[in-house]
Amino acid sequence: MANTMQFDLVSPERRLASLEAREVRLPASEGEMTTMPDHAPVIATLRPGVVTVTGADGGTSSFAVTGGFAEITPEGASVLAERAYPATAENRSAIEAVLAEARKQAESAEPEHKDAAQLIVDDLAQLVGDMA
């Protein structure tokens, strides 16, 4: 079993990340998902939330995504995001705008979708809080 896998994150505008990773945590539409080297092949739909990557050196990187898809193979994970923002101070206002939109959607969500909508808000709020 390999210790690392390839991780790529792209949005329509550009490639945001390409690195060797030990694990990738994804906000899959069916629930949180962690992928590691030698993972079974999967294609997952992503909901808005936070992608967290643990690099080969043990450091972590976080990205806010507004949705998209993830292709997972034994060799790596590729995320094709609708929009994505690295969790950096420069991107704080963009991530806060995504959070504000998520809050609006959570407030107007049907009762059966309230929990899922609130999870998105909680994930993004935690990311913004971690950036402080």
PDB file of C-alpha atoms in Angstrom:
ATOM      1  CA  MET A   1       0.000   0.000   0.000  1.00  0.00           C
ATOM      2  CA  ALA A   2       1.374   3.390  -0.989  1.00  0.00           C
ATOM      3  CA  ASN A   3       1.690   6.138   1.617  1.00  0.00           C
ATOM      4  CA  THR A   4       0.535   8.952  -0.649  1.00  0.00           C
ATOM      5  CA  MET A   5      -1.767   9.642  -3.549  1.00  0.00           C
ATOM      6  CA  GLN A   6      -2.096  12.406  -6.122  1.00  0.00           C
ATOM      7  CA  PHE A   7      -4.602  15.160  -5.316  1.00  0.00           C
ATOM      8  CA  ASP A   8      -5.797  17.702  -7.884  1.00  0.00           C
ATOM      9  CA  LEU A   9      -8.351  20.477  -7.411  1.00  0.00           C
ATOM     10  CA  VAL A  10      -9.552  22.450 -10.412  1.00  0.00           C
ATOM     11  CA  SER A  11     -12.266  25.010 -10.984  1.00  0.00           C
ATOM     12  CA  PRO A  12     -13.398  26.404 -14.331  1.00  0.00           C
ATOM     13  CA  GLU A  13     -10.962  29.300 -13.924  1.00  0.00           C
ATOM     14  CA  ARG A  14      -7.776  27.455 -12.931  1.00  0.00           C
ATOM     15  CA  ARG A  15      -5.977  24.640 -11.155  1.00  0.00           C
ATOM     16  CA  LEU A  16      -5.921  25.392  -7.429  1.00  0.00           C
ATOM     17  CA  ALA A  17      -3.899  22.449  -6.149  1.00  0.00           C
ATOM     18  CA  SER A  18      -1.824  19.552  -7.369  1.00  0.00           C
ATOM     19  CA  LEU A  19       0.100  17.701  -4.672  1.00  0.00           C
ATOM     20  CA  GLU A  20       0.915  14.422  -3.017  1.00  0.00           C
ATOM     21  CA  ALA A  21      -1.520  13.719  -0.163  1.00  0.00           C
ATOM     22  CA  ARG A  22      -1.994  11.210   2.616  1.00  0.00           C
ATOM     23  CA  GLU A  23      -5.743  11.806   2.868  1.00  0.00           C
ATOM     24  CA  VAL A  24      -8.474  14.030   1.475  1.00  0.00           C
ATOM     25  CA  ARG A  25     -11.704  14.851   3.328  1.00  0.00           C
ATOM     26  CA  LEU A  26     -14.591  15.749   1.021  1.00  0.00           C
ATOM     27  CA  PRO A  27     -18.091  17.186   1.550  1.00  0.00           C
ATOM     28  CA  ALA A  28     -19.858  14.506  -0.502  1.00  0.00           C
ATOM     29  CA  SER A  29     -23.577  14.980  -1.061  1.00  0.00           C
ATOM     30  CA  GLU A  30     -24.279  11.724   0.785  1.00  0.00           C
ATOM     31  CA  GLY A  31     -22.099  12.720   3.772  1.00  0.00           C
ATOM     32  CA  GLU A  32     -18.524  13.467   4.731  1.00  0.00           C
ATOM     33  CA  MET A  33     -16.014  11.226   2.976  1.00  0.00           C
ATOM     34  CA  THR A  34     -12.325  10.563   3.539  1.00  0.00           C
ATOM     35  CA  THR A  35     -10.210   9.080   0.789  1.00  0.00           C
ATOM     36  CA  MET A  36      -6.741   7.618   1.197  1.00  0.00           C
ATOM     37  CA  PRO A  37      -4.269   5.817  -1.066  1.00  0.00           C
ATOM     38  CA  ASP A  38      -5.647   2.600  -2.598  1.00  0.00           C
ATOM     39  CA  HIS A  39      -9.271   3.752  -2.155  1.00  0.00           C
ATOM     40  CA  ALA A  40     -11.856   1.928  -4.240  1.00  0.00           C
ATOM     41  CA  PRO A  41     -12.884   3.826  -7.394  1.00  0.00           C
ATOM     42  CA  VAL A  42     -15.785   6.216  -6.746  1.00  0.00           C
ATOM     43  CA  ILE A  43     -17.339   9.245  -8.387  1.00  0.00           C
ATOM     44  CA  ALA A  44     -19.080  11.488  -5.855  1.00  0.00           C
ATOM     45  CA  THR A  45     -21.162  14.623  -6.120  1.00  0.00           C
ATOM     46  CA  LEU A  46     -19.958  17.365  -3.782  1.00  0.00           C
ATOM     47  CA  ARG A  47     -22.153  19.741  -1.808  1.00  0.00           C
ATOM     48  CA  PRO A  48     -20.910  23.157  -0.719  1.00  0.00           C
ATOM     49  CA  GLY A  49     -18.405  22.754   2.077  1.00  0.00           C
ATOM     50  CA  VAL A  50     -14.749  22.342   2.910  1.00  0.00           C
ATOM     51  CA  VAL A  51     -12.179  20.064   1.252  1.00  0.00           C
ATOM     52  CA  THR A  52      -9.283  19.336   3.625  1.00  0.00           C
ATOM     53  CA  VAL A  53      -6.068  17.802   2.325  1.00  0.00           C
ATOM     54  CA  THR A  54      -3.370  16.266   4.512  1.00  0.00           C
ATOM     55  CA  GLY A  55      -0.162  16.512   2.528  1.00  0.00           C
ATOM     56  CA  ALA A  56       2.711  14.063   2.382  1.00  0.00           C
ATOM     57  CA  ASP A  57       4.546  16.229   4.938  1.00  0.00           C
ATOM     58  CA  GLY A  58       1.624  16.068   7.400  1.00  0.00           C
ATOM     59  CA  GLY A  59       0.527  19.678   6.857  1.00  0.00           C
ATOM     60  CA  THR A  60      -3.058  20.448   5.929  1.00  0.00           C
ATOM     61  CA  SER A  61      -4.652  22.697   3.332  1.00  0.00           C
ATOM     62  CA  SER A  62      -8.317  23.665   3.221  1.00  0.00           C
ATOM     63  CA  PHE A  63     -10.473  24.861   0.343  1.00  0.00           C
ATOM     64  CA  ALA A  64     -14.068  26.099   0.330  1.00  0.00           C
ATOM     65  CA  VAL A  65     -16.034  24.623  -2.572  1.00  0.00           C
ATOM     66  CA  THR A  66     -19.526  25.495  -3.761  1.00  0.00           C
ATOM     67  CA  GLY A  67     -20.165  22.031  -5.182  1.00  0.00           C
ATOM     68  CA  GLY A  68     -18.848  19.839  -7.950  1.00  0.00           C
ATOM     69  CA  PHE A  69     -17.616  16.295  -8.415  1.00  0.00           C
ATOM     70  CA  ALA A  70     -14.808  14.123  -7.096  1.00  0.00           C
ATOM     71  CA  GLU A  71     -13.245  11.239  -8.978  1.00  0.00           C
ATOM     72  CA  ILE A  72     -11.449   8.873  -6.652  1.00  0.00           C
ATOM     73  CA  THR A  73      -9.151   6.080  -7.796  1.00  0.00           C
ATOM     74  CA  PRO A  74      -6.586   3.942  -5.966  1.00  0.00           C
ATOM     75  CA  GLU A  75      -3.898   6.367  -7.234  1.00  0.00           C
ATOM     76  CA  GLY A  76      -5.546   9.655  -6.268  1.00  0.00           C
ATOM     77  CA  ALA A  77      -8.458  12.056  -6.042  1.00  0.00           C
ATOM     78  CA  SER A  78      -9.455  14.755  -8.504  1.00  0.00           C
ATOM     79  CA  VAL A  79     -11.958  17.411  -7.501  1.00  0.00           C
ATOM     80  CA  LEU A  80     -13.772  19.356 -10.214  1.00  0.00           C
ATOM     81  CA  ALA A  81     -15.325  22.269  -8.306  1.00  0.00           C
ATOM     82  CA  GLU A  82     -17.980  24.708  -9.477  1.00  0.00           C
ATOM     83  CA  ARG A  83     -16.089  27.373  -7.532  1.00  0.00           C
ATOM     84  CA  ALA A  84     -13.265  26.882  -5.055  1.00  0.00           C
ATOM     85  CA  TYR A  85     -11.277  29.163  -2.774  1.00  0.00           C
ATOM     86  CA  PRO A  86      -8.102  28.357  -0.853  1.00  0.00           C
ATOM     87  CA  ALA A  87      -8.600  29.090   2.848  1.00  0.00           C
ATOM     88  CA  THR A  88      -6.357  32.153   2.924  1.00  0.00           C
ATOM     89  CA  ALA A  89      -6.851  35.672   4.243  1.00  0.00           C
ATOM     90  CA  GLU A  90      -7.009  36.963   0.661  1.00  0.00           C
ATOM     91  CA  ASN A  91     -10.066  34.795  -0.024  1.00  0.00           C
ATOM     92  CA  ARG A  92     -11.890  35.491   3.231  1.00  0.00           C
ATOM     93  CA  SER A  93     -14.419  37.915   1.706  1.00  0.00           C
ATOM     94  CA  ALA A  94     -15.259  35.480  -1.129  1.00  0.00           C
ATOM     95  CA  ILE A  95     -15.759  32.636   1.358  1.00  0.00           C
ATOM     96  CA  GLU A  96     -17.885  34.898   3.584  1.00  0.00           C
ATOM     97  CA  ALA A  97     -20.093  35.646   0.547  1.00  0.00           C
ATOM     98  CA  VAL A  98     -20.557  31.897  -0.020  1.00  0.00           C
ATOM     99  CA  LEU A  99     -21.378  31.546   3.703  1.00  0.00           C
ATOM    100  CA  ALA A 100     -23.973  34.339   3.509  1.00  0.00           C
ATOM    101  CA  GLU A 101     -25.652  32.630   0.548  1.00  0.00           C
ATOM    102  CA  ALA A 102     -25.610  29.291   2.408  1.00  0.00           C
ATOM    103  CA  ARG A 103     -27.286  30.950   5.405  1.00  0.00           C
ATOM    104  CA  LYS A 104     -30.032  32.360   3.176  1.00  0.00           C
ATOM    105  CA  GLN A 105     -30.632  28.942   1.641  1.00  0.00           C
ATOM    106  CA  ALA A 106     -30.684  27.277   5.079  1.00  0.00           C
ATOM    107  CA  GLU A 107     -33.296  29.741   6.337  1.00  0.00           C
ATOM    108  CA  SER A 108     -35.617  29.017   3.424  1.00  0.00           C
ATOM    109  CA  ALA A 109     -34.958  25.265   3.202  1.00  0.00           C
ATOM    110  CA  GLU A 110     -37.846  22.845   3.422  1.00  0.00           C
ATOM    111  CA  PRO A 111     -38.017  21.067   6.812  1.00  0.00           C
ATOM    112  CA  GLU A 112     -36.656  17.787   5.383  1.00  0.00           C
ATOM    113  CA  HIS A 113     -33.590  19.643   4.031  1.00  0.00           C
ATOM    114  CA  LYS A 114     -32.880  21.908   7.037  1.00  0.00           C
ATOM    115  CA  ASP A 115     -30.240  19.638   8.613  1.00  0.00           C
ATOM    116  CA  ALA A 116     -28.245  19.283   5.387  1.00  0.00           C
ATOM    117  CA  ALA A 117     -28.439  23.029   4.733  1.00  0.00           C
ATOM    118  CA  GLN A 118     -27.295  23.796   8.281  1.00  0.00           C
ATOM    119  CA  LEU A 119     -24.344  21.408   7.894  1.00  0.00           C
ATOM    120  CA  ILE A 120     -23.119  23.479   4.936  1.00  0.00           C
ATOM    121  CA  VAL A 121     -23.429  26.669   7.010  1.00  0.00           C
ATOM    122  CA  ASP A 122     -21.580  25.065   9.933  1.00  0.00           C
ATOM    123  CA  ASP A 123     -18.722  23.839   7.707  1.00  0.00           C
ATOM    124  CA  LEU A 124     -18.223  27.232   6.079  1.00  0.00           C
ATOM    125  CA  ALA A 125     -18.575  29.125   9.376  1.00  0.00           C
ATOM    126  CA  GLN A 126     -15.910  26.904  10.921  1.00  0.00           C
ATOM    127  CA  LEU A 127     -13.603  27.539   7.969  1.00  0.00           C
ATOM    128  CA  VAL A 128     -14.083  31.321   8.274  1.00  0.00           C
ATOM    129  CA  GLY A 129     -13.521  31.060  12.042  1.00  0.00           C
ATOM    130  CA  ASP A 130     -10.324  29.064  11.504  1.00  0.00           C
ATOM    131  CA  MET A 131      -9.070  31.800   9.171  1.00  0.00           C
ATOM    132  CA  ALA A 132      -9.330  34.468  11.912  1.00  0.00           C
TER     133      ALA A 132
END
